[in-house]
């Protein structure tokens, strides 16, 4: 589990920055929290900093006590507490001051989504566009579910495969080839493309997409309901790394996405998905919990 690193001296910090600079895909983001034990706002925001370190595992989060490491605070021109300084590798790219949790969350999220801009091979960037990103960090994974999944090869295992270092995880249907996958985002997002990869024998073929349903629908509703878009996945779409572009104008303010897998490539008994990703970007940085979920029109809940 990712944790906050308490810097003991300037050599310790240099070691951390060197590690961040030597990441294969390019320098990783380092978030430095300059604080003091006597600073009340520093103590108040500390749990938020810890929470972010767990959520954004590809970043490094470090804490620096200004009373113990005055030379480091001077080096980074820290004049008020708390101060958060953001680096890409060893290069400073931004800073914020004050103990405002949402301000800190927004900045970390912004850098997580755009961090791959500085290097072409960044893993968050979609091959098709420099403006669309892997929105894995915007999934509310504990609110996602799948109907007709095999218990030993579940949606949860697939969505959490990177966090659990399980590259062999995949989603498999149970009693027949159909699946209903209900995806919940933590914020309103714009979806530009999806990545649905699997074996050429039993990867999904006909896929219906619905948006902003308030709960997981049943199979009959998905069969007869009018989808926002229906995909016929080709061999190019389903192969490793294949990405399917969506009708972008229809996926502008999405809070939930329902994926109905109607059949698979060769009509075998079980459907398998090895990769499931969503590319796009958030509408804004406001947390979805501040809004009530509302029904829309075409492609939404069918009653």
Short mmCIF file of C-alpha atoms in Angstrom, two decimals:
data_model
loop_
_atom_site.label_atom_id
_atom_site.label_comp_id
_atom_site.label_asym_id
_atom_site.label_seq_id
_atom_site.Cartn_x
_atom_site.Cartn_y
_atom_site.Cartn_z
CA UNK A 1 0.00 0.00 0.00
CA UNK A 2 1.27 3.47 -0.89
CA UNK A 3 2.14 5.57 2.17
CA UNK A 4 3.45 9.03 2.93
CA UNK A 5 7.24 9.18 3.21
CA UNK A 6 8.62 11.23 6.09
CA UNK A 7 11.86 12.83 4.90
CA UNK A 8 14.65 12.48 7.47
CA UNK A 9 17.33 14.67 5.84
CA UNK A 10 18.23 16.34 2.54
CA UNK A 11 20.06 13.22 1.32
CA UNK A 12 16.91 11.17 1.88
CA UNK A 13 14.95 13.66 -0.23
CA UNK A 14 17.57 13.56 -3.00
CA UNK A 15 17.27 9.78 -3.07
CA UNK A 16 13.48 9.98 -3.45
CA UNK A 17 13.75 12.54 -6.26
CA UNK A 18 16.34 10.43 -8.04
CA UNK A 19 14.00 7.44 -7.91
CA UNK A 20 11.17 9.56 -9.32
CA UNK A 21 13.44 10.80 -12.09
CA UNK A 22 14.44 7.30 -13.17
CA UNK A 23 10.96 5.88 -13.86
CA UNK A 24 10.90 3.97 -17.17
CA UNK A 25 7.97 5.91 -18.69
CA UNK A 26 9.39 9.26 -17.65
CA UNK A 27 9.67 11.20 -14.38
CA UNK A 28 6.87 10.57 -11.89
CA UNK A 29 5.07 13.22 -9.85
CA UNK A 30 6.32 14.01 -6.35
CA UNK A 31 4.08 15.91 -3.91
CA UNK A 32 5.92 17.56 -1.02
CA UNK A 33 4.06 18.66 2.11
CA UNK A 34 5.98 21.26 4.11
CA UNK A 35 4.55 21.37 7.63
CA UNK A 36 5.28 21.98 11.30
CA UNK A 37 4.09 20.11 14.39
CA UNK A 38 2.66 23.32 15.89
CA UNK A 39 0.70 24.23 12.72
CA UNK A 40 -3.03 23.44 13.16
CA UNK A 41 -3.95 23.67 9.43
CA UNK A 42 -1.06 21.28 8.72
CA UNK A 43 -2.51 18.73 11.15
CA UNK A 44 -6.03 19.19 9.80
CA UNK A 45 -5.06 18.44 6.20
CA UNK A 46 -2.69 15.57 7.03
CA UNK A 47 -5.42 12.87 6.70
CA UNK A 48 -6.29 14.19 3.22
CA UNK A 49 -2.63 13.97 2.20
CA UNK A 50 -2.53 10.38 3.47
CA UNK A 51 -5.75 9.56 1.59
CA UNK A 52 -4.31 10.93 -1.67
CA UNK A 53 -1.12 8.89 -1.25
CA UNK A 54 -3.23 5.73 -1.18
CA UNK A 55 -5.42 6.71 -4.13
CA UNK A 56 -2.66 7.89 -6.48
CA UNK A 57 -0.18 5.06 -6.25
CA UNK A 58 1.97 6.23 -9.16
CA UNK A 59 2.90 9.42 -7.34
CA UNK A 60 5.26 9.89 -4.42
CA UNK A 61 3.97 11.81 -1.38
CA UNK A 62 6.54 13.13 1.07
CA UNK A 63 6.31 15.19 4.26
CA UNK A 64 9.00 17.64 5.33
CA UNK A 65 9.11 19.12 8.85
CA UNK A 66 10.36 22.70 8.34
CA UNK A 67 11.69 22.91 11.91
CA UNK A 68 13.92 19.88 11.38
CA UNK A 69 14.85 20.55 7.76
CA UNK A 70 15.22 24.32 7.55
CA UNK A 71 17.74 24.08 4.69
CA UNK A 72 15.25 22.15 2.53
CA UNK A 73 12.46 24.66 3.30
CA UNK A 74 14.78 27.51 2.33
CA UNK A 75 15.82 25.73 -0.85
CA UNK A 76 12.18 25.61 -1.96
CA UNK A 77 11.41 29.13 -0.69
CA UNK A 78 8.71 28.00 1.76
CA UNK A 79 7.27 31.08 3.47
CA UNK A 80 3.91 29.86 4.84
CA UNK A 81 2.43 26.63 6.14
CA UNK A 82 1.28 24.30 4.92
CA UNK A 83 2.92 24.58 1.50
CA UNK A 84 2.55 21.84 -1.10
CA UNK A 85 5.15 21.72 -3.86
CA UNK A 86 4.70 19.52 -6.92
CA UNK A 87 7.60 18.15 -8.91
CA UNK A 88 7.98 16.02 -12.01
CA UNK A 89 11.05 14.05 -11.10
CA UNK A 90 13.30 16.70 -9.58
CA UNK A 91 11.80 19.63 -11.50
CA UNK A 92 9.32 21.88 -9.70
CA UNK A 93 6.14 22.38 -11.73
CA UNK A 94 3.65 23.95 -9.29
CA UNK A 95 2.84 24.85 -5.70
CA UNK A 96 -0.14 25.72 -3.53
CA UNK A 97 -0.32 27.16 -0.03
CA UNK A 98 -2.89 26.80 2.73
CA UNK A 99 -4.79 23.87 4.20
CA UNK A 100 -7.76 23.71 1.80
CA UNK A 101 -8.50 20.00 1.14
CA UNK A 102 -10.41 20.44 -2.12
CA UNK A 103 -7.69 22.66 -3.56
CA UNK A 104 -5.12 19.97 -2.83
CA UNK A 105 -7.33 17.19 -4.24
CA UNK A 106 -7.99 19.15 -7.42
CA UNK A 107 -4.31 19.85 -8.06
CA UNK A 108 -3.28 16.23 -7.48
CA UNK A 109 -6.04 14.99 -9.78
CA UNK A 110 -5.08 17.51 -12.45
CA UNK A 111 -1.48 16.33 -12.42
CA UNK A 112 -2.51 12.68 -12.38
CA UNK A 113 -4.58 13.19 -15.53
CA UNK A 114 -2.07 15.35 -17.37
CA UNK A 115 1.18 13.97 -16.01
CA UNK A 116 1.92 12.04 -19.19
CA UNK A 117 2.08 15.22 -21.31
CA UNK A 118 5.78 15.58 -20.66
CA UNK A 119 6.70 12.24 -22.22
CA UNK A 120 5.21 10.56 -25.25
CA UNK A 121 5.22 7.10 -23.73
CA UNK A 122 3.17 8.03 -20.64
CA UNK A 123 0.93 5.13 -19.67
CA UNK A 124 -2.13 7.31 -19.01
CA UNK A 125 -2.28 8.65 -22.55
CA UNK A 126 -4.51 7.08 -25.17
CA UNK A 127 -2.76 6.19 -28.44
CA UNK A 128 -5.40 8.10 -30.40
CA UNK A 129 -5.29 11.53 -28.82
CA UNK A 130 -3.08 13.63 -26.58
CA UNK A 131 -6.23 15.06 -24.96
CA UNK A 132 -7.78 11.85 -23.69
CA UNK A 133 -6.52 9.94 -20.70
CA UNK A 134 -7.04 6.64 -19.00
CA UNK A 135 -9.75 7.53 -16.46
CA UNK A 136 -9.05 4.65 -14.10
CA UNK A 137 -8.49 7.09 -11.22
CA UNK A 138 -12.00 8.50 -11.77
CA UNK A 139 -13.76 5.16 -11.30
CA UNK A 140 -15.71 4.53 -8.09
CA UNK A 141 -14.70 0.90 -8.17
CA UNK A 142 -16.68 -0.12 -5.10
CA UNK A 143 -19.83 1.09 -6.90
CA UNK A 144 -19.15 -0.82 -10.11
CA UNK A 145 -20.74 -4.21 -10.64
CA UNK A 146 -21.26 -6.94 -13.21
CA UNK A 147 -24.18 -9.30 -13.77
CA UNK A 148 -23.53 -12.89 -14.88
CA UNK A 149 -19.85 -12.78 -13.98
CA UNK A 150 -17.86 -15.86 -13.02
CA UNK A 151 -17.06 -15.63 -9.30
CA UNK A 152 -13.43 -16.57 -9.89
CA UNK A 153 -12.94 -14.05 -12.71
CA UNK A 154 -14.88 -10.97 -11.64
CA UNK A 155 -15.13 -7.35 -12.71
CA UNK A 156 -13.59 -6.25 -9.42
CA UNK A 157 -10.51 -8.36 -10.08
CA UNK A 158 -10.12 -6.87 -13.55
CA UNK A 159 -10.60 -3.24 -12.44
CA UNK A 160 -8.14 -3.65 -9.56
CA UNK A 161 -5.57 -5.69 -11.49
CA UNK A 162 -2.99 -2.89 -11.71
CA UNK A 163 -3.27 -2.02 -8.01
CA UNK A 164 -2.92 -5.69 -7.09
CA UNK A 165 -0.12 -6.31 -9.61
CA UNK A 166 -2.21 -9.03 -11.21
CA UNK A 167 -1.64 -8.77 -14.94
CA UNK A 168 -3.39 -12.11 -15.50
CA UNK A 169 -6.79 -10.96 -14.21
CA UNK A 170 -9.72 -11.08 -16.63
CA UNK A 171 -13.51 -10.92 -16.58
CA UNK A 172 -15.43 -14.04 -17.59
CA UNK A 173 -19.17 -14.56 -18.01
CA UNK A 174 -20.87 -17.36 -16.11
CA UNK A 175 -23.98 -19.12 -17.41
CA UNK A 176 -23.94 -17.76 -20.98
CA UNK A 177 -22.12 -15.22 -23.16
CA UNK A 178 -23.98 -12.10 -22.00
CA UNK A 179 -22.71 -9.56 -19.45
CA UNK A 180 -24.04 -6.35 -17.95
CA UNK A 181 -21.24 -4.13 -16.66
CA UNK A 182 -22.23 -1.10 -14.60
CA UNK A 183 -19.48 1.51 -14.27
CA UNK A 184 -19.71 4.43 -11.83
CA UNK A 185 -17.48 7.49 -12.08
CA UNK A 186 -16.58 9.70 -9.12
CA UNK A 187 -17.23 12.81 -11.23
CA UNK A 188 -19.04 13.75 -14.41
CA UNK A 189 -16.80 12.77 -17.31
CA UNK A 190 -16.60 13.01 -21.09
CA UNK A 191 -15.83 9.65 -22.68
CA UNK A 192 -14.04 9.66 -26.02
CA UNK A 193 -13.17 5.99 -26.42
CA UNK A 194 -13.25 2.60 -24.74
CA UNK A 195 -10.80 -0.26 -24.70
CA UNK A 196 -12.43 -3.69 -24.65
CA UNK A 197 -9.82 -6.34 -25.42
CA UNK A 198 -10.01 -10.10 -25.24
CA UNK A 199 -9.29 -13.36 -27.09
CA UNK A 200 -10.42 -13.50 -30.72
CA UNK A 201 -12.60 -16.55 -29.92
CA UNK A 202 -14.73 -15.10 -27.12
CA UNK A 203 -14.14 -11.37 -26.73
CA UNK A 204 -17.32 -9.23 -26.89
CA UNK A 205 -18.81 -8.55 -30.32
CA UNK A 206 -22.12 -6.65 -30.06
CA UNK A 207 -21.99 -4.13 -27.21
CA UNK A 208 -24.76 -1.67 -26.26
CA UNK A 209 -23.86 1.41 -24.23
CA UNK A 210 -26.25 3.30 -21.93
CA UNK A 211 -25.45 6.38 -19.84
CA UNK A 212 -26.54 7.77 -16.48
CA UNK A 213 -28.75 4.90 -15.37
CA UNK A 214 -29.39 5.16 -11.64
CA UNK A 215 -28.92 1.43 -11.00
CA UNK A 216 -27.86 -1.72 -12.79
CA UNK A 217 -30.57 -2.74 -15.31
CA UNK A 218 -31.67 -6.31 -16.04
CA UNK A 219 -31.02 -8.24 -19.23
CA UNK A 220 -34.51 -7.74 -20.66
CA UNK A 221 -34.20 -3.96 -20.28
CA UNK A 222 -30.87 -3.98 -22.07
CA UNK A 223 -32.17 -6.18 -24.88
CA UNK A 224 -35.12 -3.93 -25.72
CA UNK A 225 -33.77 -0.57 -24.56
CA UNK A 226 -32.50 2.06 -27.00
CA UNK A 227 -28.76 2.45 -26.48
CA UNK A 228 -26.84 5.68 -26.76
CA UNK A 229 -24.49 3.75 -29.05
CA UNK A 230 -24.15 0.15 -30.21
CA UNK A 231 -20.70 -1.16 -31.05
CA UNK A 232 -19.82 -4.06 -33.33
CA UNK A 233 -16.30 -4.85 -32.18
CA UNK A 234 -13.89 -6.00 -34.87
CA UNK A 235 -10.73 -8.07 -34.63
CA UNK A 236 -8.76 -4.80 -34.57
CA UNK A 237 -10.86 -3.48 -31.68
CA UNK A 238 -10.45 -6.52 -29.46
CA UNK A 239 -6.78 -7.24 -30.00
CA UNK A 240 -4.30 -6.17 -27.29
CA UNK A 241 -4.10 -2.37 -27.29
CA UNK A 242 -7.11 -1.90 -29.57
CA UNK A 243 -9.25 1.14 -28.78
CA UNK A 244 -12.76 1.91 -30.06
CA UNK A 245 -13.74 5.54 -30.62
CA UNK A 246 -17.21 6.59 -29.45
CA UNK A 247 -19.66 9.15 -30.78
CA UNK A 248 -18.17 11.76 -28.48
CA UNK A 249 -21.12 14.18 -28.50
CA UNK A 250 -23.30 11.50 -26.88
CA UNK A 251 -20.97 10.97 -23.93
CA UNK A 252 -20.52 14.53 -22.61
CA UNK A 253 -21.79 14.41 -19.02
CA UNK A 254 -21.53 10.82 -17.89
CA UNK A 255 -21.84 9.70 -14.27
CA UNK A 256 -22.51 6.02 -14.99
CA UNK A 257 -21.92 3.85 -18.04
CA UNK A 258 -23.75 0.58 -18.58
CA UNK A 259 -22.12 -1.90 -20.96
CA UNK A 260 -24.38 -4.68 -22.24
CA UNK A 261 -22.39 -7.43 -23.94
CA UNK A 262 -24.98 -9.11 -26.13
CA UNK A 263 -22.76 -11.76 -27.67
CA UNK A 264 -19.15 -12.62 -28.40
CA UNK A 265 -17.02 -13.10 -31.48
CA UNK A 266 -17.82 -16.78 -32.13
CA UNK A 267 -20.98 -17.28 -30.03
CA UNK A 268 -19.21 -19.48 -27.50
CA UNK A 269 -20.73 -20.12 -24.07
CA UNK A 270 -18.51 -17.70 -22.17
CA UNK A 271 -17.32 -14.17 -22.93
CA UNK A 272 -13.92 -13.01 -21.77
CA UNK A 273 -12.57 -9.46 -21.32
CA UNK A 274 -8.85 -9.02 -20.65
CA UNK A 275 -8.76 -5.21 -20.70
CA UNK A 276 -11.49 -2.69 -19.91
CA UNK A 277 -10.53 0.98 -19.96
CA UNK A 278 -12.22 4.32 -20.54
CA UNK A 279 -10.52 7.30 -22.15
CA UNK A 280 -11.58 10.92 -21.86
CA UNK A 281 -11.43 13.57 -19.17
CA UNK A 282 -13.52 15.03 -16.33
CA UNK A 283 -16.11 17.73 -17.05
CA UNK A 284 -14.71 19.67 -14.10
CA UNK A 285 -13.11 19.05 -10.73
CA UNK A 286 -16.29 19.11 -8.64
CA UNK A 287 -16.92 15.91 -6.71
CA UNK A 288 -20.00 13.96 -7.78
CA UNK A 289 -21.12 13.64 -4.16
CA UNK A 290 -22.14 17.31 -4.29
CA UNK A 291 -24.84 16.53 -6.89
CA UNK A 292 -27.99 14.46 -6.92
CA UNK A 293 -28.10 11.90 -9.68
CA UNK A 294 -30.78 12.78 -12.21
CA UNK A 295 -32.37 10.88 -15.05
CA UNK A 296 -31.87 11.95 -18.62
CA UNK A 297 -33.42 10.92 -21.87
CA UNK A 298 -32.14 8.63 -24.57
CA UNK A 299 -30.09 5.68 -23.36
CA UNK A 300 -30.80 6.15 -19.68
CA UNK A 301 -32.84 4.12 -17.21
CA UNK A 302 -35.56 1.96 -18.76
CA UNK A 303 -38.52 1.15 -16.61
#
